[in-house]
Coordinates of C-alpha atoms in Angstrom, one line a residue:
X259 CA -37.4 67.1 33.1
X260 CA -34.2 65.3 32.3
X261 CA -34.8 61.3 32.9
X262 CA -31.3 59.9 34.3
X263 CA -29.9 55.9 33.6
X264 CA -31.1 52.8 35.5
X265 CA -34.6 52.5 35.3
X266 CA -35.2 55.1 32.3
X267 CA -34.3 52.3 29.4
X268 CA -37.5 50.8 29.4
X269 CA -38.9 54.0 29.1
X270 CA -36.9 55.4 25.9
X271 CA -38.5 51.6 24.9
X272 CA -42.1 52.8 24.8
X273 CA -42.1 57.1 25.3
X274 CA -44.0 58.1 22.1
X275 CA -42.6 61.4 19.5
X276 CA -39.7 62.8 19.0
X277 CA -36.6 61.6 21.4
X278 CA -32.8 62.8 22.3
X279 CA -30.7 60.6 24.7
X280 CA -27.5 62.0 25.6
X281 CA -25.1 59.0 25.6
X282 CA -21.8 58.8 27.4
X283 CA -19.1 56.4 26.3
X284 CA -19.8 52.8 26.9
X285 CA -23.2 53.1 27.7
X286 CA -25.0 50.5 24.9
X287 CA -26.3 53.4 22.9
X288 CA -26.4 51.5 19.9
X289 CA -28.0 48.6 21.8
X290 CA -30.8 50.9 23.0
X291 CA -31.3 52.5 19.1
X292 CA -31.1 48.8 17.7
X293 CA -34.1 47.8 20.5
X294 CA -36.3 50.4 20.0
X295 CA -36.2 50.0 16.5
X296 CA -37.0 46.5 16.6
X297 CA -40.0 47.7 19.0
X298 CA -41.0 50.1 16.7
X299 CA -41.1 47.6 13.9
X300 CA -42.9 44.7 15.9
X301 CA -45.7 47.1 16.9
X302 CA -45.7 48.5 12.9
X303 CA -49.1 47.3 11.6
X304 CA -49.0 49.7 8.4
X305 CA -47.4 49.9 5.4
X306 CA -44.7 52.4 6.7
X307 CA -41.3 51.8 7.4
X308 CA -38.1 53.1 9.3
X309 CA -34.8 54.9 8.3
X310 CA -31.7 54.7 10.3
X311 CA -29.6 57.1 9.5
X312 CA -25.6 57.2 10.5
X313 CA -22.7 59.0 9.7
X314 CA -20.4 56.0 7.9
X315 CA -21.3 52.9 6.2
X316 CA -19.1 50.7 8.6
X317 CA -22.0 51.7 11.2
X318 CA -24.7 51.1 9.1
X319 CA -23.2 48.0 8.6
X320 CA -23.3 46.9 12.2
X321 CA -26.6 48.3 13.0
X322 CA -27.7 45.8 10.0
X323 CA -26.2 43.3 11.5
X324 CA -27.1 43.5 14.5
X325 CA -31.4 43.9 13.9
X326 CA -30.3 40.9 11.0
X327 CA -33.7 40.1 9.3
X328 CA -35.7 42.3 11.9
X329 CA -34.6 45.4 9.8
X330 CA -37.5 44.7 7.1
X331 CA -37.8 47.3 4.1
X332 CA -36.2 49.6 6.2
X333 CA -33.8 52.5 5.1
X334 CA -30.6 51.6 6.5
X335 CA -27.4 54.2 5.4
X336 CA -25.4 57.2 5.4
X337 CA -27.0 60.4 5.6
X338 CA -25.8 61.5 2.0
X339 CA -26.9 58.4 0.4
X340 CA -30.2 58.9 2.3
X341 CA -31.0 62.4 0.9
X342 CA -29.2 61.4 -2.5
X343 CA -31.6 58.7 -2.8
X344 CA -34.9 59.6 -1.1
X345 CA -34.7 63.5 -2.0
X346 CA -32.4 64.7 -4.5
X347 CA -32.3 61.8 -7.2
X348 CA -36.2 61.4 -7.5
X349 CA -37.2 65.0 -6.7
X350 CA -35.2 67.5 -8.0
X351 CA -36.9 68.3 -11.2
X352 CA -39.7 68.9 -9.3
X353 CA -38.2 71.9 -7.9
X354 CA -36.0 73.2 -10.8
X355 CA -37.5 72.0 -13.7
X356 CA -37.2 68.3 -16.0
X357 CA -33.5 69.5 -17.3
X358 CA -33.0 68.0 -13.9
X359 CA -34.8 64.7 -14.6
X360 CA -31.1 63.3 -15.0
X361 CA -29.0 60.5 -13.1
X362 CA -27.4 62.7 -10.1
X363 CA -24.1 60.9 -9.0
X364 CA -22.9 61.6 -5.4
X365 CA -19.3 62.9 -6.0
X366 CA -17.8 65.1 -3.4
X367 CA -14.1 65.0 -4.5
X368 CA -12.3 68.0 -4.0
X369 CA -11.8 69.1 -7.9
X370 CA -15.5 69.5 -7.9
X371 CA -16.3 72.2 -5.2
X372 CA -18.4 75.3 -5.4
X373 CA -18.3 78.3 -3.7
X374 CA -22.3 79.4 -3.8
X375 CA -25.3 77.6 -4.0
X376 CA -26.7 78.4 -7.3
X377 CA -23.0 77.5 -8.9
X378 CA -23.7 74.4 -6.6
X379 CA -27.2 74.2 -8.9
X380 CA -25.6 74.9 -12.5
X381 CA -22.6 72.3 -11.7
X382 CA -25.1 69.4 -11.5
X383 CA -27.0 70.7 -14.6
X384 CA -23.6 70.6 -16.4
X385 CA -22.0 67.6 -14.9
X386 CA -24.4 65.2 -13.1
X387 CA -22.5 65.2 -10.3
X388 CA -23.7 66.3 -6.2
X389 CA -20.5 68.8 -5.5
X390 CA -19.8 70.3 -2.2
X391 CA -18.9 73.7 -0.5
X392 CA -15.4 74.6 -0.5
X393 CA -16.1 76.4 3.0
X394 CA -16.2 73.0 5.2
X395 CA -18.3 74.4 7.7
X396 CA -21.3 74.7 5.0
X397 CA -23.2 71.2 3.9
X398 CA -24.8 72.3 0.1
X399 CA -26.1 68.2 -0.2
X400 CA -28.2 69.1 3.0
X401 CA -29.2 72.8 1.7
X402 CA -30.0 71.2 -1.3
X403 CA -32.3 68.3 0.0
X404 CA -33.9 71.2 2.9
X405 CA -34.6 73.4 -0.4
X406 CA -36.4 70.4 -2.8
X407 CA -38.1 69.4 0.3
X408 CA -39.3 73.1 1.3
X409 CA -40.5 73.5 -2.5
X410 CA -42.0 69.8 -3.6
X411 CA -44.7 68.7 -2.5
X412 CA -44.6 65.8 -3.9
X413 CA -41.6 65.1 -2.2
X414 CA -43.0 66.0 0.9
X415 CA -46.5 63.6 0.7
X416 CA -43.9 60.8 0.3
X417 CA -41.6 60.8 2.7
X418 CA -44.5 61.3 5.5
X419 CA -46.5 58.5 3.9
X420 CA -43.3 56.6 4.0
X421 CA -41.4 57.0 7.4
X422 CA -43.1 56.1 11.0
X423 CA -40.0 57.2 12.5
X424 CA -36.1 58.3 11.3
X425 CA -33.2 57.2 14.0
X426 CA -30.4 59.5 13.6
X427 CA -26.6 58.4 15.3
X428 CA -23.7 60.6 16.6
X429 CA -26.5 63.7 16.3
X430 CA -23.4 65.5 17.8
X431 CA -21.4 65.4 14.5
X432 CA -23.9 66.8 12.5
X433 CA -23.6 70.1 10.6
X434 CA -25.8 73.0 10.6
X435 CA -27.2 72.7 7.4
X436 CA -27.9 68.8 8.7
X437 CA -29.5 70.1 11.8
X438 CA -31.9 72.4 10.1
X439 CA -32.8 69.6 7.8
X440 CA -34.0 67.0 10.4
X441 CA -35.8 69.8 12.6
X442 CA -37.9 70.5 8.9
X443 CA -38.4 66.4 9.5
X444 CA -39.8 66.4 12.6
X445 CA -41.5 70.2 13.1
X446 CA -42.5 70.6 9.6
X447 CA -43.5 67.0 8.1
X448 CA -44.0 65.9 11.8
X449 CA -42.0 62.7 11.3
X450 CA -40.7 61.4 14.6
X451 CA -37.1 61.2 15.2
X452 CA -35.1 59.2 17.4
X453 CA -32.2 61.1 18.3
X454 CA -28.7 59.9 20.1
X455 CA -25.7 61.6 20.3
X456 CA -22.8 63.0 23.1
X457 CA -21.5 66.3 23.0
X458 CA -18.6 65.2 24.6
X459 CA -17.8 63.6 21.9
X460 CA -17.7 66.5 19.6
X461 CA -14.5 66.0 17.9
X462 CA -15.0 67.5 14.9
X463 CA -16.0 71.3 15.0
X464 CA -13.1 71.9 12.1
X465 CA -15.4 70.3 9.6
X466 CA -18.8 72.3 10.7
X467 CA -19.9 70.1 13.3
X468 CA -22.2 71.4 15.5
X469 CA -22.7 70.3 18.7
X470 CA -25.2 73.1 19.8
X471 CA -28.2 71.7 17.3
X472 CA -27.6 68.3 19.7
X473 CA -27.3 70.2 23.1
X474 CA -30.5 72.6 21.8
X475 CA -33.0 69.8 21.7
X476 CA -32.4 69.4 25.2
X477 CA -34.8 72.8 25.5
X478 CA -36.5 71.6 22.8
X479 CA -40.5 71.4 24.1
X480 CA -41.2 68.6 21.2
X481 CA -38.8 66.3 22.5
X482 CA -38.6 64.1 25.6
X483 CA -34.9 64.0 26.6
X484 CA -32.9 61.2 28.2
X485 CA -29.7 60.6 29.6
X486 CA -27.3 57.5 29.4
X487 CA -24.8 58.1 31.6
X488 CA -23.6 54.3 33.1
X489 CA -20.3 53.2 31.8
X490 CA -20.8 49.4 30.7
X491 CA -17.1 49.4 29.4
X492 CA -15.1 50.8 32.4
X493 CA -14.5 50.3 35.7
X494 CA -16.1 52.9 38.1
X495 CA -12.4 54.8 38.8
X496 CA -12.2 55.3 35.1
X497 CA -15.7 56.4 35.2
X498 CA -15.2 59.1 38.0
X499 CA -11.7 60.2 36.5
X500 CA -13.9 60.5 33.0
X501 CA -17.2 62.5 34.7
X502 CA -14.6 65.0 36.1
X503 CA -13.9 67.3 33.3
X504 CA -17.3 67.6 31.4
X505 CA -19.6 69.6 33.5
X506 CA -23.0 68.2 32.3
X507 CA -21.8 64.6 33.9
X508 CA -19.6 65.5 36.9
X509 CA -22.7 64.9 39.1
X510 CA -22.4 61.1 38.6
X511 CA -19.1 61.3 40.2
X512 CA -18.9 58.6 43.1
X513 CA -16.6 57.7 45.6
X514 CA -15.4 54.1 45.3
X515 CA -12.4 51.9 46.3
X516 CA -9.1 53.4 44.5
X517 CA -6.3 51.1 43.3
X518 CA -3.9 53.0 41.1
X519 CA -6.4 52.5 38.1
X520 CA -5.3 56.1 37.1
X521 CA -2.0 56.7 37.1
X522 CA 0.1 60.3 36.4
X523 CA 3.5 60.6 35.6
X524 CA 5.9 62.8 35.1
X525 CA 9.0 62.6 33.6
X526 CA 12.4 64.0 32.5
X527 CA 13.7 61.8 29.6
X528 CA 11.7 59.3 27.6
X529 CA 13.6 56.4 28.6
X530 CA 12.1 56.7 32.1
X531 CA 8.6 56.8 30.4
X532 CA 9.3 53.6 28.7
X533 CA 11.0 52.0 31.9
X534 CA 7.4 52.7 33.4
X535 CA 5.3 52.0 30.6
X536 CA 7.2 48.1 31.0
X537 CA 6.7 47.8 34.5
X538 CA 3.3 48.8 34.3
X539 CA 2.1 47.3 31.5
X540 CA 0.2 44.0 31.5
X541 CA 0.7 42.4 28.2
X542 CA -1.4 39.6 28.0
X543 CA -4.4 42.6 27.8
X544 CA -5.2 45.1 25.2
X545 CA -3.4 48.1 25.5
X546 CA -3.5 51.3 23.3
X547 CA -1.0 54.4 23.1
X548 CA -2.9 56.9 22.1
X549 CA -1.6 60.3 20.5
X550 CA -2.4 63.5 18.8
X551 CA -0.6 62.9 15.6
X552 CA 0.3 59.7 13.7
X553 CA 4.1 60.9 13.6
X554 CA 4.2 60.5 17.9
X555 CA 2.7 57.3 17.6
X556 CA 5.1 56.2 15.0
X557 CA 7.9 57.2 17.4
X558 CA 6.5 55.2 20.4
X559 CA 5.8 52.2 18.5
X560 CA 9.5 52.9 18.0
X561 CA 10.9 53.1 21.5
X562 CA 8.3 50.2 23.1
X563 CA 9.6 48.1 20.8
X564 CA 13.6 48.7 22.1
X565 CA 12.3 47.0 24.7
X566 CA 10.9 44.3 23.8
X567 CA 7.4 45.7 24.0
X568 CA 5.7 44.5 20.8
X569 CA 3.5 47.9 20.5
X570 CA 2.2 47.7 16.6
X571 CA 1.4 51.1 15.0
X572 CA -1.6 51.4 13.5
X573 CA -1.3 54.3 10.4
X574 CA -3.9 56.0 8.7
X575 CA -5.1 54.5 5.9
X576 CA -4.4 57.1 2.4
X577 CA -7.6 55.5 1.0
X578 CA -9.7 57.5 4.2
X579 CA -8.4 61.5 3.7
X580 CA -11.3 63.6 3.1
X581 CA -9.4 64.7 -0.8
X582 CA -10.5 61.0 -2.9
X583 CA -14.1 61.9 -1.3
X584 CA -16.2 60.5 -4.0
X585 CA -19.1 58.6 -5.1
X586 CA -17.2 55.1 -5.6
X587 CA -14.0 55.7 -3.1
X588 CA -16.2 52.6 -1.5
X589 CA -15.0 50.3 -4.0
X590 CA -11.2 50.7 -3.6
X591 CA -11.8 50.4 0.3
X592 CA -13.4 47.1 -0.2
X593 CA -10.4 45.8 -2.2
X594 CA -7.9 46.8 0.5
X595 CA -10.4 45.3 3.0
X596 CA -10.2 42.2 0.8
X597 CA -6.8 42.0 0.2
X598 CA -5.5 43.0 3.6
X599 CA -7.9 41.7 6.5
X600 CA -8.4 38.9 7.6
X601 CA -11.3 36.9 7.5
X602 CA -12.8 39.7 4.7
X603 CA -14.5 38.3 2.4
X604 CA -16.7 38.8 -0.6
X605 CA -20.2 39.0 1.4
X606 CA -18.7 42.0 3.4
X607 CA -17.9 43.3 0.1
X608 CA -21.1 42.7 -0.9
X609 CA -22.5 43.8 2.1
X610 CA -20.9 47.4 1.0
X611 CA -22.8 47.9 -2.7
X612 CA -26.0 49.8 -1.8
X613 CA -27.8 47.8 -4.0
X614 CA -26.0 43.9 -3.6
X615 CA -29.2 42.4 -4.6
X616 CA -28.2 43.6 -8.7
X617 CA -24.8 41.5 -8.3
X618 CA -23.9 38.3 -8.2
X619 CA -21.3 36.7 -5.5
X620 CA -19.9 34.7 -7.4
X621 CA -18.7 37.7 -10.1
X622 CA -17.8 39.6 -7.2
X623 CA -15.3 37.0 -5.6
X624 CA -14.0 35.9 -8.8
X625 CA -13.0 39.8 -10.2
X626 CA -11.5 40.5 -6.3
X627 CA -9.4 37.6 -6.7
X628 CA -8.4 38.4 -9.8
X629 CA -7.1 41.8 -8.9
X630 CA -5.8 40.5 -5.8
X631 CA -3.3 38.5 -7.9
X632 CA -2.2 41.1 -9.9
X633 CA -1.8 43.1 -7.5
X634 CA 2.4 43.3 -7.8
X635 CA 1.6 44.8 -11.4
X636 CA 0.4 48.1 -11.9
X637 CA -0.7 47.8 -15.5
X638 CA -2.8 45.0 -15.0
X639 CA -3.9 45.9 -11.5
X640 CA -4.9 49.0 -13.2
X641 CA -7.3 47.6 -15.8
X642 CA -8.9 44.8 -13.8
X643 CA -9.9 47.5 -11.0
X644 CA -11.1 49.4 -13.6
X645 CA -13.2 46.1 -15.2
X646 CA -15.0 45.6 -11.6
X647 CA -15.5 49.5 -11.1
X648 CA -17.3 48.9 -14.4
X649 CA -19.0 46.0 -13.4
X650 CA -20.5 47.8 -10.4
X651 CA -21.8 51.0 -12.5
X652 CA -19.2 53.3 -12.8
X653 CA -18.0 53.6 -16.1
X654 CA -17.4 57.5 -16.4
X655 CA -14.8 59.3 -14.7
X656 CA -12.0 57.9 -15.3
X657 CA -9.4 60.6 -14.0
X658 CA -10.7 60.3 -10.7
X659 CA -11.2 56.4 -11.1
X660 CA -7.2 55.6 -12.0
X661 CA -6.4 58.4 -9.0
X662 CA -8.4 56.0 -6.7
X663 CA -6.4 52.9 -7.9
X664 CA -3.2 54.6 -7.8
X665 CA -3.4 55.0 -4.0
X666 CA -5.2 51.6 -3.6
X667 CA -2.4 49.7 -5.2
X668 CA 0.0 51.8 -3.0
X669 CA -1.6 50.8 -0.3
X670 CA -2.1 46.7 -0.7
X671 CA 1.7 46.8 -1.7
X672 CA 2.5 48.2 1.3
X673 CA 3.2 45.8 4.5
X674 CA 2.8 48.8 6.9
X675 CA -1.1 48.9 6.1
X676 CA -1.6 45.5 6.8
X677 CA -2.1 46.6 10.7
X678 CA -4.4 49.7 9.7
X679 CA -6.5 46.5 8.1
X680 CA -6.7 44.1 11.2
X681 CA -6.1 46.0 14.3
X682 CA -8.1 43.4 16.4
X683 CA -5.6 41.0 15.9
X684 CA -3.2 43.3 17.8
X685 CA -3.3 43.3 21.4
X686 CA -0.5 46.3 21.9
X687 CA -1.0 49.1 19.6
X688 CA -0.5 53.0 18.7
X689 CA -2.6 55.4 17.1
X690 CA -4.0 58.3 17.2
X691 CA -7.1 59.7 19.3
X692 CA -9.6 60.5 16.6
X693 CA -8.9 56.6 15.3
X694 CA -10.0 55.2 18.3
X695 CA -13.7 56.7 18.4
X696 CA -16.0 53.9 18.9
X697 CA -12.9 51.2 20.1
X698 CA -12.2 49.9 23.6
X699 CA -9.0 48.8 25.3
X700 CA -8.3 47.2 28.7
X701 CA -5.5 49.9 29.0
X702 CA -5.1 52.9 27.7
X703 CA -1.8 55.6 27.6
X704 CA -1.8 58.9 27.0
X705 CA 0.6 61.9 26.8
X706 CA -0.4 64.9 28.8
X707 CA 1.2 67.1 26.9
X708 CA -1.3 66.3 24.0
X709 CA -4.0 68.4 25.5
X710 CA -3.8 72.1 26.1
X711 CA -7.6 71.6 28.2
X712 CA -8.1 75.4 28.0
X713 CA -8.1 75.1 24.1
X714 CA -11.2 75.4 22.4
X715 CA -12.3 71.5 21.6
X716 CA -9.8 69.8 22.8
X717 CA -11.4 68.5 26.3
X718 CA -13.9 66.8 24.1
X719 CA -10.7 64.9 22.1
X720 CA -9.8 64.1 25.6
X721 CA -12.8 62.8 26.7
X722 CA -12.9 60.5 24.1
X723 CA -9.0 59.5 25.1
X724 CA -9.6 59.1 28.4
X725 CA -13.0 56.4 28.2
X726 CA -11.6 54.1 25.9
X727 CA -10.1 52.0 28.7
X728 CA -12.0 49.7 30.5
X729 CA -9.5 48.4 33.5
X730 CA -6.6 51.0 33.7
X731 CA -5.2 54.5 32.3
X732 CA -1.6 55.6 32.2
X733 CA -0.9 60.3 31.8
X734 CA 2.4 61.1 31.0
X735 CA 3.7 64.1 31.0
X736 CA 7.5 65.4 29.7
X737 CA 8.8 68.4 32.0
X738 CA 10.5 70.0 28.8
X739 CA 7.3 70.4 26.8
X740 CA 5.9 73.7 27.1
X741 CA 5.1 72.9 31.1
X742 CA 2.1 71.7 29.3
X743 CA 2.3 68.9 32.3
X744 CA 1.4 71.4 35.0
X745 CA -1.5 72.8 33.0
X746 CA -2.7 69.6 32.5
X747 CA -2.4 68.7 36.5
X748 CA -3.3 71.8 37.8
X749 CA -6.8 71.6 35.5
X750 CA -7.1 68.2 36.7
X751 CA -6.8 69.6 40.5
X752 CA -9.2 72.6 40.0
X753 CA -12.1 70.7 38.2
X754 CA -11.5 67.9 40.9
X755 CA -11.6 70.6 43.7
X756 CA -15.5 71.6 42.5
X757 CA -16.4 68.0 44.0
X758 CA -14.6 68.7 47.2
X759 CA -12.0 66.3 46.7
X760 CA -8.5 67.6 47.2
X761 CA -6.5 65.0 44.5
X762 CA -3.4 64.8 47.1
X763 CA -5.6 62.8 49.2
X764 CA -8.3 61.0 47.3
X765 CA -8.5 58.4 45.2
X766 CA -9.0 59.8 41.9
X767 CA -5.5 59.7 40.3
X768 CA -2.0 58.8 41.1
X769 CA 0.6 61.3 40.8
X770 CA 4.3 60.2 40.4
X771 CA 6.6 63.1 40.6

């Protein structure tokens, strides 16, 4: 039976075995995971410990933050870094023999891709290095970790003598090859896992995510399944407006007082857009424009700011595309962080070596501040990056070393990047849709014409778009594109219909003609 919100928190608190929860926007998912790990590790008596697993280190971060010195020896990561460092690094030669008794680095660049598995095996004997698939879709870390663990069993003894339960985030965004890995966890070693994710949050099926392994454990006998469904963030129109397009939540849909919260307009010429935009807007809140591509949100940063609407566009950083992948792209993050946000400082940076306890702070603030002055020089930019990626264990690999420092120092000599850096400081901003995962905004626009809602993923990129605000959200919608504006209505209309609410006449969503 599927539990549903209110009273069911308490109960993910103390249900026993292996659990999903299906999480909505804005619902204090990570609140709930960071609670029942704190639970967990209260009522721990033994010698075992915990892993919490995520998908980037800026959420491992917070969840460390947030459990602060209740997270004990726990394992708190990346995924990668948690199979590089509990599976592949101590257990490999277990499998395939003591050539393999060798220092494994993590490097998933681009330039070191394979197209089998066994060429996958043979490039690590050769070059030390973890490589990746060129097919996106296919995960050869994971296949590699499943394999050792199928095959060792010493590797297996230790991770169940060490692990009373694994807490896996954003479950959605997993890969196959992930999937299978975490069901050999829990069926095989019989490890509990603590599952959360939201399928309509899938965003990224183009890189191999896959959404059915999150939606499967719903059938799943092993697990007890929960659902989180109550927006904390928005207001209940957003909600409703929200619940309507995704099937699995429409039933929470409920009738409430209406007061122009969402708004749909159409329009002929982009100066009317951005007469409404001003007369709509309330700038003293948080507002974000958000778009497909950075180029459109470049352009409307553009026209707001005509007149006198101080929107701040907010570009991709070159330091985040998937091509410098690689085992120490973390360091040249960190020095953008520290050069360009405010209020960075060396303990964040710290906070980002996955062993900080081997370095001192004092090291580490004097060689960032060194660079950080020399910053306007390539040359010596150049060789004191290259003195603290020393410093922090990476000596080797010097091609794809300099590459990293190349785009680093075009990006902390460029003022543009300075936003990307500190986009809480800004209360008016654009950017695109896949940015703002995870963020929240008192208002929200967004351009109908964005979302073809009959295409294959892109309701779920809408989704995401459309619970990001907490007070208001603002649909435009150019005639001239494609009539992608009456696609967009008319889906709105039909999925609003299967409530038995006729749009013309409810108070779901403001249409301006």
């Amino acid at each position: 039976m599927l539990l549903v919100d209110k009273d069911i928190r308490d109960e993910i608190l103390t249900t026993r075995g292996n659990i999903v929860i299906s999480a909505s926007a804005g619902t204090g998912k990570t609140h709930t995971t960071i609670q029942r790990i704190i639970k967990d590790a209260e009522e721990n008596k033994s010698y075992q410990t915990f892993a919490a697993v995520t998908f980037t280190r800026k959420a491992a971060k917070e969840i460390k933050k947030r459990l602060g010195p209740k997270n004990g020896e726990g394992y708190i990561g990346t995924n990668d870094n948690f199979i590089w460092l509990e599976i592949i690094q101590p257990f490999m030669y277990d499998v395939y023999g003591m050539e393999f008794k060798i220092e494994i680095k993590p490097d998933y660049n681009d330039e070191n891709q394979v197209k089998t598995f066994n060429e996958g095996i043979e490039k690590i004997k050769s070059t030390q290095l973890m490589c990746k698939y060129n097919n996106l879709k296919k995960n050869f870390a994971f296949q590699l970790a499943l394999e050792i663990l199928k095959n060792s069993a010493s590797c297996k003894r230790y991770l169940k003598a060490k692990y009373y339960r694994i807490y896996i985030d954003e479950y959605q965004d997993s890969d196959e090859d992930m999937h299978n890995f975490f069901m050999y966890l829990c069926d095989i070693l019989s490890i509990p896992l603590f599952i959360v994710g939201d399928a309509k949050q899938s965003i990224y099926s183009w890189r191999g995510a896959y959404s059915l392994g999150f939606t499967g454990l719903f059938t799943k006998l092993s697990f007890t399944k929960f659902e989180l469904w109550h927006n904390f963030r928005s207001n209940k129109v957003i909600q409703n407006y929200s619940n309507i397009f995704m099937k699995d939540v429409r039933k929470n849909f409920q009738p409430t007082k209406f007061n122009d919260e969402v708004t749909f307009v159409k329009y002929d010429d982009e100066s009317k857009a951005v007469n409404y935009i001003k007369n709509w807007i309330d700038v003293s809140k948080k507002c974000a424009f958000l778009n497909y591509s950075n180029n459109n949100a470049e352009a409307w940063s553009g026209r707001l700011n005509d007149v006198g609407i101080p929107f701040v566009f907010i570009p991709g950083s070159p330091l985040d595309v998937t091509s410098l992948e690689s085992e120490h792209i973390w360091i040249a993050r960190g020095i953008a962080h520290y050069s360009l946000q405010y209020r960075y400082s060396e303990y964040d940076f710290r906070d980002e070596i996955p062993m900080p306890e081997n370095y001192k702070i004092s090291i580490i603030k004097k060689m960032l501040n060194t660079i950080k002055d020399s910053q306007s020089e390539m040359q010596l930019f150049e060789k004191n990056c290259i003195e603290f990626y020393s410093y922090l264990g990476f000596t080797e690999d010097n091609v794809k070393i300099k590459k990293e420092i190349k785009v680093l120092f075009e990006v902390v000599n460029n003022e543009k990047y300075i936003s990307t850096y500190n986009q809480e400081r800004h209360k008016l901003t654009t950017g695109t849709i896949h940015s703002s995962k995870g963020l929240e905004f008192e208002q929200v626009i967004i351009n109908a014409q964005d979302f073809d809602l009959t295409r294959e993923g892109i309701i779920y990129l809408h989704y995401v778009a459309i619970s990001r605000p907490e007070e208001r959200l603002l649909i435009l919608a150019q005639n001239a594109i494609f009539d992608r504006y009456k696609g967009y209505i008319n889906y709105t209309i039909s999925e609003t219909r299967k409530l038995g609410i006729e749009i013309s006449n409810s108070d779901v969503v403001k249409i301006i003609e």
